[in-house]
Amino acid sequence: MAAAASTQTPLIDKLLTTVIQLKASDLHLTVGQPPVLRHHGRMKRLETKTLDSDDTTALMKAITPDRCQQELQEKGGCDFAISFGDTRFRCAVFKQKGMIGLVLRRIPSQFLTFEQIGMPEAIPRLITRPRGLLLVTGPTGSGKTTSLASMINFINQNYDRHIITMEDPIEYYHTHNKCTVNQREIGVDVPSFPEAIRRALRMDPDIMLVGEMRDLDTIHAAIESAETGHVVFGTLHTSGAASTINRIIDVFPQEQQDQVRTQLSTALIGVLSQTLLPKIGEGLVAAYEMMVVTPAIQNLIRENKVYRIDSSIQTGRKHGMFLLDENLFRLWKEGIVEKEEVLLRSSKPAELAAKITAYEQGLYEEDEDAEDEEGDEDEDEDEEEEDDEDEEDRRPKRPPPKKRE
């Protein structure tokens, strides 16, 4: 009887129940292997039948709305979200080798607090500003959606605001608490992100969440919205503050880039970059890089000196800034993650490896870093003063006032 059962197509309900019970993050369904779960960052095959084309097609039809099935036929893929009991899943359906594949991501049903996800201390200050653009960046699966949901939930619990989210698809459902929260799904409630932003500006918003800043029109609309007195949260698939700024600028034609640098320098208030690592034992932990836009960083953006931003982050600890590699080093030093994992996600693995080796040999002293940072900060301040002096020198000199007789 058991052998016969193993040859039957797995029911989607049973698979989703397994995901929830095991607290897996993703379910992969593709032809030629059994269903696969991503559990604590590792891929694990379920002990059930190997899926064939009929199986994945049946599983797809069991959960995919008609409009998305049409999009799958026309474009080869579609994205949507479903509810299963109290749990929501983000679903990506696609074609590969002419056959159907699916990946379903479990969206946690509970909002996580800033303390639970280790959110940088600068974030509560930034998200309660009256205006500005805050970007959350990182590769796919780095927890950007969870971070943004925690920010929206924090505001919803503590402040009276009108929040409009524009998502593709809607993942976390927010109820009206202190805030009024309207959530618009691209392709269902509104055709595109640029159109959603344009319409949102007429809806008396305080805060706007743009699920993906994926093209020029969306990026331009988000920057202009932040300039005109709104708080805008957005996401990009970039790693690090400097590469995020370069990515935004490079989207625009060459002749517009100087103007966009000026706009971005005034609109941007911060960049939170993040990645997820498997913890020693079980579970995942987020590592962050935090950049808070200061007058010095505004100048670097405006003057196209983005390559110096990492130095400004390094010396901006008093503003709540830190680099990804600093956070990775701390996670390793506290015994939360393995050395190999932090080096895989490091932006400068050779430097981080040397730092770890020095610490292991008892040669690393944090006080030295602090002294270096204070020195660098003084140098940065000196440079800013020199820049101000240069600007004064370039200004036309007024003649001295005539003495009254």
Short mmCIF file of C-alpha atoms in Angstrom, two decimals:
data_model
loop_
_atom_site.label_atom_id
_atom_site.label_comp_id
_atom_site.label_asym_id
_atom_site.label_seq_id
_atom_site.Cartn_x
_atom_site.Cartn_y
_atom_site.Cartn_z
CA MET A 1 0.00 0.00 0.00
CA ALA A 2 2.85 2.40 0.87
CA ALA A 3 4.57 1.70 -2.46
CA ALA A 4 1.40 2.51 -4.35
CA ALA A 5 0.97 5.76 -2.45
CA SER A 6 4.49 6.90 -3.37
CA THR A 7 3.61 6.84 -7.08
CA GLN A 8 0.69 9.25 -6.71
CA THR A 9 1.01 12.95 -7.45
CA PRO A 10 1.64 14.80 -4.17
CA LEU A 11 -1.29 17.04 -3.27
CA ILE A 12 -0.43 20.72 -2.99
CA ASP A 13 -2.26 20.92 0.37
CA LYS A 14 -0.02 18.24 1.88
CA LEU A 15 3.12 19.89 0.53
CA LEU A 16 2.18 23.31 1.91
CA THR A 17 1.30 21.75 5.28
CA THR A 18 4.76 20.14 5.36
CA VAL A 19 6.39 23.50 4.63
CA ILE A 20 4.49 25.13 7.49
CA GLN A 21 5.12 22.32 9.98
CA LEU A 22 8.87 22.25 9.29
CA LYS A 23 9.06 26.06 9.05
CA ALA A 24 10.86 25.72 5.72
CA SER A 25 11.36 28.93 3.74
CA ASP A 26 10.75 27.62 0.21
CA LEU A 27 9.19 24.75 -1.72
CA HIS A 28 10.70 23.84 -5.11
CA LEU A 29 8.67 21.79 -7.59
CA THR A 30 10.37 20.84 -10.84
CA VAL A 31 10.33 17.88 -13.22
CA GLY A 32 12.86 15.09 -12.64
CA GLN A 33 13.13 15.13 -8.85
CA PRO A 34 10.88 14.92 -5.76
CA PRO A 35 9.65 18.15 -4.13
CA VAL A 36 12.51 20.02 -2.45
CA LEU A 37 12.38 22.21 0.67
CA ARG A 38 14.82 24.94 1.61
CA HIS A 39 15.19 24.49 5.36
CA HIS A 40 17.59 26.69 7.36
CA GLY A 41 19.24 27.64 4.09
CA ARG A 42 19.84 24.04 2.96
CA MET A 43 18.03 22.18 0.15
CA LYS A 44 16.35 18.93 1.26
CA ARG A 45 14.45 16.45 -0.95
CA LEU A 46 11.20 15.00 0.38
CA GLU A 47 10.80 11.24 0.37
CA THR A 48 8.06 11.06 -2.22
CA LYS A 49 7.77 10.33 -5.95
CA THR A 50 9.88 12.00 -8.62
CA LEU A 51 7.73 14.63 -10.30
CA ASP A 52 6.90 14.40 -14.01
CA SER A 53 5.45 17.02 -16.36
CA ASP A 54 1.84 16.05 -15.57
CA ASP A 55 2.54 16.40 -11.84
CA THR A 56 3.93 19.94 -11.99
CA THR A 57 1.19 21.02 -14.41
CA ALA A 58 -1.51 19.69 -12.05
CA LEU A 59 0.15 21.35 -9.05
CA MET A 60 0.35 24.64 -10.96
CA LYS A 61 -3.31 24.56 -11.97
CA ALA A 62 -4.36 23.83 -8.38
CA ILE A 63 -3.10 27.24 -7.15
CA THR A 64 -2.64 29.58 -10.13
CA PRO A 65 -5.35 32.16 -10.99
CA ASP A 66 -6.60 32.19 -14.60
CA ARG A 67 -5.01 35.58 -15.36
CA CYS A 68 -1.63 34.25 -14.21
CA GLN A 69 -2.01 31.06 -16.26
CA GLN A 70 -2.55 33.28 -19.28
CA GLU A 71 0.56 35.29 -18.42
CA LEU A 72 2.50 32.03 -18.05
CA GLN A 73 1.51 31.01 -21.58
CA GLU A 74 2.32 34.42 -23.06
CA LYS A 75 5.50 35.34 -21.15
CA GLY A 76 6.80 32.03 -19.78
CA GLY A 77 6.35 32.96 -16.13
CA CYS A 78 4.12 34.63 -13.56
CA ASP A 79 4.20 35.74 -9.90
CA PHE A 80 1.35 35.85 -7.41
CA ALA A 81 0.55 35.19 -3.76
CA ILE A 82 -1.87 32.73 -2.16
CA SER A 83 -3.28 32.15 1.31
CA PHE A 84 -3.26 28.68 2.86
CA GLY A 85 -4.94 28.74 6.24
CA ASP A 86 -3.28 31.57 8.15
CA THR A 87 -0.10 31.41 6.06
CA ARG A 88 0.66 33.23 2.82
CA PHE A 89 2.96 32.03 0.07
CA ARG A 90 4.63 34.00 -2.71
CA CYS A 91 4.51 31.85 -5.84
CA ALA A 92 6.74 31.96 -8.90
CA VAL A 93 5.60 29.74 -11.78
CA PHE A 94 7.87 29.35 -14.80
CA LYS A 95 8.67 27.21 -17.82
CA GLN A 96 11.92 25.30 -18.13
CA LYS A 97 12.73 22.90 -20.97
CA GLY A 98 9.12 23.39 -22.07
CA MET A 99 7.77 22.09 -18.75
CA ILE A 100 6.29 23.76 -15.68
CA GLY A 101 8.26 24.55 -12.53
CA LEU A 102 7.18 26.28 -9.31
CA VAL A 103 8.87 27.91 -6.33
CA LEU A 104 6.68 28.85 -3.35
CA ARG A 105 8.10 31.01 -0.56
CA ARG A 106 6.47 30.91 2.86
CA ILE A 107 5.74 34.37 4.23
CA PRO A 108 5.85 34.34 8.04
CA SER A 109 2.40 35.00 9.45
CA GLN A 110 3.75 37.08 12.34
CA PHE A 111 5.50 40.42 11.97
CA LEU A 112 8.98 40.39 13.46
CA THR A 113 10.11 43.20 15.75
CA PHE A 114 13.24 45.23 15.11
CA GLU A 115 14.90 43.44 18.02
CA GLN A 116 14.09 40.00 16.59
CA ILE A 117 15.70 40.73 13.23
CA GLY A 118 18.58 42.80 14.62
CA MET A 119 17.51 45.95 12.78
CA PRO A 120 20.13 48.75 12.89
CA GLU A 121 19.42 51.46 15.46
CA ALA A 122 19.34 54.17 12.78
CA ILE A 123 16.21 52.75 11.10
CA PRO A 124 13.56 53.92 13.65
CA ARG A 125 14.94 57.47 13.30
CA LEU A 126 14.96 57.38 9.49
CA ILE A 127 11.50 55.92 8.91
CA THR A 128 9.86 58.62 11.04
CA ARG A 129 11.37 61.47 9.03
CA PRO A 130 8.81 63.72 7.28
CA ARG A 131 10.23 63.05 3.83
CA GLY A 132 12.97 61.18 1.97
CA LEU A 133 13.88 57.97 0.12
CA LEU A 134 14.99 54.93 2.14
CA LEU A 135 16.29 51.97 0.13
CA VAL A 136 16.45 48.37 1.33
CA THR A 137 18.78 46.35 -0.88
CA GLY A 138 20.22 42.88 -1.18
CA PRO A 139 20.11 39.75 -3.34
CA THR A 140 16.95 37.71 -3.80
CA GLY A 141 16.06 35.87 -0.59
CA SER A 142 17.96 38.24 1.70
CA GLY A 143 14.92 39.22 3.77
CA LYS A 144 14.16 42.63 2.24
CA THR A 145 10.39 42.03 2.26
CA THR A 146 10.49 41.01 5.94
CA SER A 147 12.50 44.11 6.88
CA LEU A 148 10.08 46.40 5.05
CA ALA A 149 7.07 44.67 6.61
CA SER A 150 8.62 45.20 10.07
CA MET A 151 9.12 48.90 9.30
CA ILE A 152 5.52 49.36 8.13
CA ASN A 153 4.25 47.46 11.18
CA PHE A 154 6.37 49.61 13.52
CA ILE A 155 4.90 52.81 12.04
CA ASN A 156 1.39 51.31 12.05
CA GLN A 157 1.65 50.56 15.77
CA ASN A 158 3.14 53.90 16.84
CA TYR A 159 2.14 56.73 14.49
CA ASP A 160 -0.95 57.99 12.68
CA ARG A 161 -0.08 58.03 8.99
CA HIS A 162 -1.57 57.12 5.63
CA ILE A 163 0.55 54.31 4.16
CA ILE A 164 0.20 53.14 0.56
CA THR A 165 2.09 50.01 -0.52
CA MET A 166 2.63 49.04 -4.15
CA GLU A 167 3.66 45.39 -4.41
CA ASP A 168 4.02 42.61 -6.95
CA PRO A 169 2.50 40.56 -5.38
CA ILE A 170 1.22 41.60 -1.92
CA GLU A 171 2.98 39.37 0.57
CA TYR A 172 2.33 40.63 4.11
CA TYR A 173 -1.22 41.80 4.86
CA HIS A 174 -1.34 44.87 7.12
CA THR A 175 -4.46 45.76 9.08
CA HIS A 176 -5.44 49.33 9.99
CA ASN A 177 -4.03 50.09 13.41
CA LYS A 178 -2.95 53.67 14.17
CA CYS A 179 -2.34 54.07 10.44
CA THR A 180 -4.62 53.77 7.46
CA VAL A 181 -2.90 51.18 5.23
CA ASN A 182 -3.91 50.71 1.59
CA GLN A 183 -2.13 47.92 -0.31
CA ARG A 184 -2.20 47.86 -4.12
CA GLU A 185 -1.11 44.84 -6.13
CA ILE A 186 0.51 45.39 -9.52
CA GLY A 187 -1.48 43.65 -12.26
CA VAL A 188 -4.58 43.39 -10.06
CA ASP A 189 -5.31 46.85 -8.61
CA VAL A 190 -3.08 48.92 -10.88
CA PRO A 191 -1.21 48.05 -14.12
CA SER A 192 2.36 49.14 -13.27
CA PHE A 193 4.63 50.63 -10.61
CA PRO A 194 4.99 54.07 -12.30
CA GLU A 195 1.22 54.33 -12.67
CA ALA A 196 0.75 53.22 -9.04
CA ILE A 197 3.15 55.94 -7.80
CA ARG A 198 1.50 58.60 -9.98
CA ARG A 199 -1.95 57.69 -8.63
CA ALA A 200 -0.70 57.43 -5.04
CA LEU A 201 0.43 61.06 -5.06
CA ARG A 202 -3.24 62.07 -5.37
CA MET A 203 -4.31 59.88 -2.44
CA ASP A 204 -2.92 62.06 0.39
CA PRO A 205 -0.08 59.65 1.31
CA ASP A 206 2.44 60.10 4.09
CA ILE A 207 4.44 56.95 3.36
CA MET A 208 4.74 55.00 0.10
CA LEU A 209 6.29 51.57 -0.27
CA VAL A 210 7.47 50.68 -3.79
CA GLY A 211 7.97 46.91 -3.91
CA GLU A 212 10.54 46.92 -6.73
CA MET A 213 12.40 49.81 -8.32
CA ARG A 214 13.15 47.84 -11.45
CA ASP A 215 13.17 50.43 -14.27
CA LEU A 216 13.91 54.06 -15.08
CA ASP A 217 10.29 55.26 -14.85
CA THR A 218 9.76 53.69 -11.42
CA ILE A 219 13.07 54.96 -10.02
CA HIS A 220 12.46 58.47 -11.35
CA ALA A 221 8.92 58.55 -9.93
CA ALA A 222 10.15 57.32 -6.52
CA ILE A 223 12.89 59.99 -6.32
CA GLU A 224 10.46 62.77 -7.28
CA SER A 225 7.90 61.54 -4.72
CA ALA A 226 10.54 61.69 -1.98
CA GLU A 227 11.51 65.20 -3.11
CA THR A 228 7.92 66.44 -2.93
CA GLY A 229 7.46 65.72 0.76
CA HIS A 230 6.74 62.01 1.15
CA VAL A 231 8.60 59.14 2.80
CA VAL A 232 9.29 56.49 0.16
CA PHE A 233 10.57 52.98 0.87
CA GLY A 234 12.01 51.08 -2.09
CA THR A 235 14.01 47.95 -2.86
CA LEU A 236 16.84 47.15 -5.25
CA HIS A 237 18.74 43.93 -5.91
CA THR A 238 22.12 45.50 -5.17
CA SER A 239 24.73 44.84 -2.48
CA GLY A 240 26.12 47.80 -0.56
CA ALA A 241 25.32 51.50 -0.49
CA ALA A 242 27.90 52.58 -3.07
CA SER A 243 26.79 50.05 -5.71
CA THR A 244 23.14 50.99 -5.01
CA ILE A 245 23.79 54.64 -5.80
CA ASN A 246 25.76 53.73 -8.94
CA ARG A 247 22.95 51.44 -10.07
CA ILE A 248 20.35 54.21 -9.73
CA ILE A 249 22.49 56.76 -11.58
CA ASP A 250 23.43 54.31 -14.38
CA VAL A 251 19.76 53.62 -15.18
CA PHE A 252 19.44 57.17 -16.55
CA PRO A 253 20.80 58.44 -19.89
CA GLN A 254 24.24 60.08 -19.71
CA GLU A 255 22.91 63.60 -20.25
CA GLN A 256 20.54 63.31 -17.25
CA GLN A 257 22.97 61.78 -14.76
CA ASP A 258 24.31 65.03 -13.26
CA GLN A 259 20.77 66.23 -12.58
CA VAL A 260 19.82 62.86 -11.05
CA ARG A 261 22.89 62.95 -8.78
CA THR A 262 21.72 66.30 -7.45
CA GLN A 263 18.14 65.03 -6.98
CA LEU A 264 19.30 61.81 -5.31
CA SER A 265 21.66 63.64 -2.95
CA THR A 266 18.74 65.63 -1.53
CA ALA A 267 16.06 62.90 -1.67
CA LEU A 268 18.01 59.91 -0.27
CA ILE A 269 18.03 59.56 3.53
CA GLY A 270 19.53 56.07 3.92
CA VAL A 271 20.45 52.71 2.40
CA LEU A 272 20.05 49.45 4.33
CA SER A 273 21.80 46.52 2.61
CA GLN A 274 21.34 43.02 3.94
CA THR A 275 22.02 39.33 3.42
CA LEU A 276 20.94 36.16 5.22
CA LEU A 277 23.32 33.56 6.67
CA PRO A 278 22.65 30.13 8.19
CA LYS A 279 23.31 30.16 11.94
CA ILE A 280 25.46 27.55 13.65
CA GLY A 281 22.91 24.93 14.58
CA GLU A 282 19.57 25.96 13.11
CA GLY A 283 17.94 29.10 11.78
CA LEU A 284 19.01 32.15 9.80
CA VAL A 285 20.43 35.51 10.81
CA ALA A 286 20.59 38.78 8.88
CA ALA A 287 23.78 40.76 8.35
CA TYR A 288 23.38 44.44 7.52
CA GLU A 289 25.20 47.45 6.12
CA MET A 290 23.75 50.81 7.16
CA MET A 291 24.38 54.13 5.43
CA VAL A 292 22.76 57.29 6.77
CA VAL A 293 22.94 60.23 4.36
CA THR A 294 24.86 63.07 6.01
CA PRO A 295 25.89 66.41 4.42
CA ALA A 296 29.30 64.84 3.65
CA ILE A 297 27.69 61.89 1.84
CA GLN A 298 25.34 64.27 0.01
CA ASN A 299 28.43 66.03 -1.37
CA LEU A 300 29.99 62.72 -2.43
CA ILE A 301 26.84 61.73 -4.34
CA ARG A 302 26.49 65.15 -5.97
CA GLU A 303 30.17 65.33 -6.97
CA ASN A 304 30.29 61.73 -8.29
CA LYS A 305 32.72 60.55 -5.60
CA VAL A 306 30.73 57.45 -4.68
CA TYR A 307 33.96 55.44 -4.32
CA ARG A 308 34.59 57.36 -1.07
CA ILE A 309 31.24 56.43 0.51
CA ASP A 310 32.62 53.28 2.20
CA SER A 311 35.15 55.46 4.05
CA SER A 312 32.37 57.80 5.17
CA ILE A 313 30.32 54.83 6.43
CA GLN A 314 33.37 53.52 8.30
CA THR A 315 33.83 56.86 10.07
CA GLY A 316 30.12 57.48 10.64
CA ARG A 317 29.57 55.21 13.62
CA LYS A 318 28.09 58.07 15.67
CA HIS A 319 25.32 58.34 13.05
CA GLY A 320 24.57 54.62 13.29
CA MET A 321 26.53 53.63 10.17
CA PHE A 322 28.58 50.50 9.64
CA LEU A 323 29.84 48.35 6.75
CA LEU A 324 28.61 44.85 5.95
CA ASP A 325 32.01 43.32 6.70
CA GLU A 326 32.00 44.86 10.20
CA ASN A 327 28.65 43.24 10.90
CA LEU A 328 29.80 39.90 9.45
CA PHE A 329 32.93 39.98 11.62
CA ARG A 330 30.83 40.59 14.73
CA LEU A 331 28.47 37.70 13.89
CA TRP A 332 31.46 35.37 13.49
CA LYS A 333 33.21 36.66 16.63
CA GLU A 334 30.06 36.06 18.70
CA GLY A 335 29.90 32.46 17.47
CA ILE A 336 26.62 32.89 15.59
CA VAL A 337 27.83 31.90 12.11
CA GLU A 338 30.70 29.94 10.56
CA LYS A 339 33.78 31.66 9.16
CA GLU A 340 33.17 30.18 5.69
CA GLU A 341 29.68 31.71 5.56
CA VAL A 342 30.82 35.25 6.41
CA LEU A 343 33.65 35.09 3.87
CA LEU A 344 31.22 33.96 1.15
CA ARG A 345 29.09 37.07 1.71
CA SER A 346 31.87 39.56 2.37
CA SER A 347 32.40 42.48 -0.01
CA LYS A 348 36.17 42.28 0.66
CA PRO A 349 36.81 38.64 1.64
CA ALA A 350 40.61 38.89 1.64
CA GLU A 351 40.59 41.77 4.13
CA LEU A 352 37.97 40.10 6.32
CA ALA A 353 39.90 36.81 6.28
CA ALA A 354 43.05 38.65 7.41
CA LYS A 355 41.08 40.35 10.19
CA ILE A 356 39.66 37.00 11.37
CA THR A 357 43.11 35.40 11.29
CA ALA A 358 44.55 38.27 13.33
CA TYR A 359 41.77 37.87 15.88
CA GLU A 360 42.35 34.10 16.09
CA GLN A 361 46.06 34.73 16.74
CA GLY A 362 45.31 37.36 19.40
CA LEU A 363 46.81 40.15 17.28
CA TYR A 364 43.62 42.10 16.59
CA GLU A 365 42.65 45.01 18.80
CA GLU A 366 39.39 46.88 18.29
CA ASP A 367 40.80 50.01 19.92
CA GLU A 368 43.17 50.39 16.97
CA ASP A 369 40.21 50.45 14.59
CA ALA A 370 38.46 53.06 16.72
CA GLU A 371 41.58 55.26 16.70
CA ASP A 372 41.92 54.86 12.93
CA GLU A 373 38.27 55.79 12.48
CA GLU A 374 38.64 58.90 14.64
CA GLY A 375 41.66 59.90 12.56
CA ASP A 376 39.80 59.28 9.33
CA GLU A 377 36.84 61.29 10.61
CA ASP A 378 39.12 64.23 11.38
CA GLU A 379 40.61 63.94 7.89
CA ASP A 380 37.12 63.90 6.35
CA GLU A 381 36.16 67.00 8.33
CA ASP A 382 39.37 68.72 7.19
CA GLU A 383 38.59 67.82 3.59
CA GLU A 384 35.06 69.20 3.95
CA GLU A 385 36.48 72.44 5.38
CA GLU A 386 38.95 72.63 2.47
CA ASP A 387 36.10 72.09 0.01
CA ASP A 388 34.16 74.91 1.70
CA GLU A 389 37.21 77.16 1.54
CA ASP A 390 37.69 76.33 -2.16
CA GLU A 391 34.06 77.20 -2.76
CA GLU A 392 34.55 80.52 -0.95
CA ASP A 393 37.64 81.22 -3.11
CA ARG A 394 35.63 80.55 -6.28
CA ARG A 395 32.87 82.99 -5.30
CA PRO A 396 33.22 86.51 -6.75
CA LYS A 397 34.66 88.90 -4.19
CA ARG A 398 32.54 91.91 -3.30
CA PRO A 399 34.39 95.26 -3.15
CA PRO A 400 34.82 96.59 0.39
CA PRO A 401 32.15 99.13 1.44
CA LYS A 402 33.08 102.77 1.00
CA LYS A 403 33.76 104.74 4.15
CA ARG A 404 31.24 107.42 4.90
CA GLU A 405 32.67 110.87 5.04
#
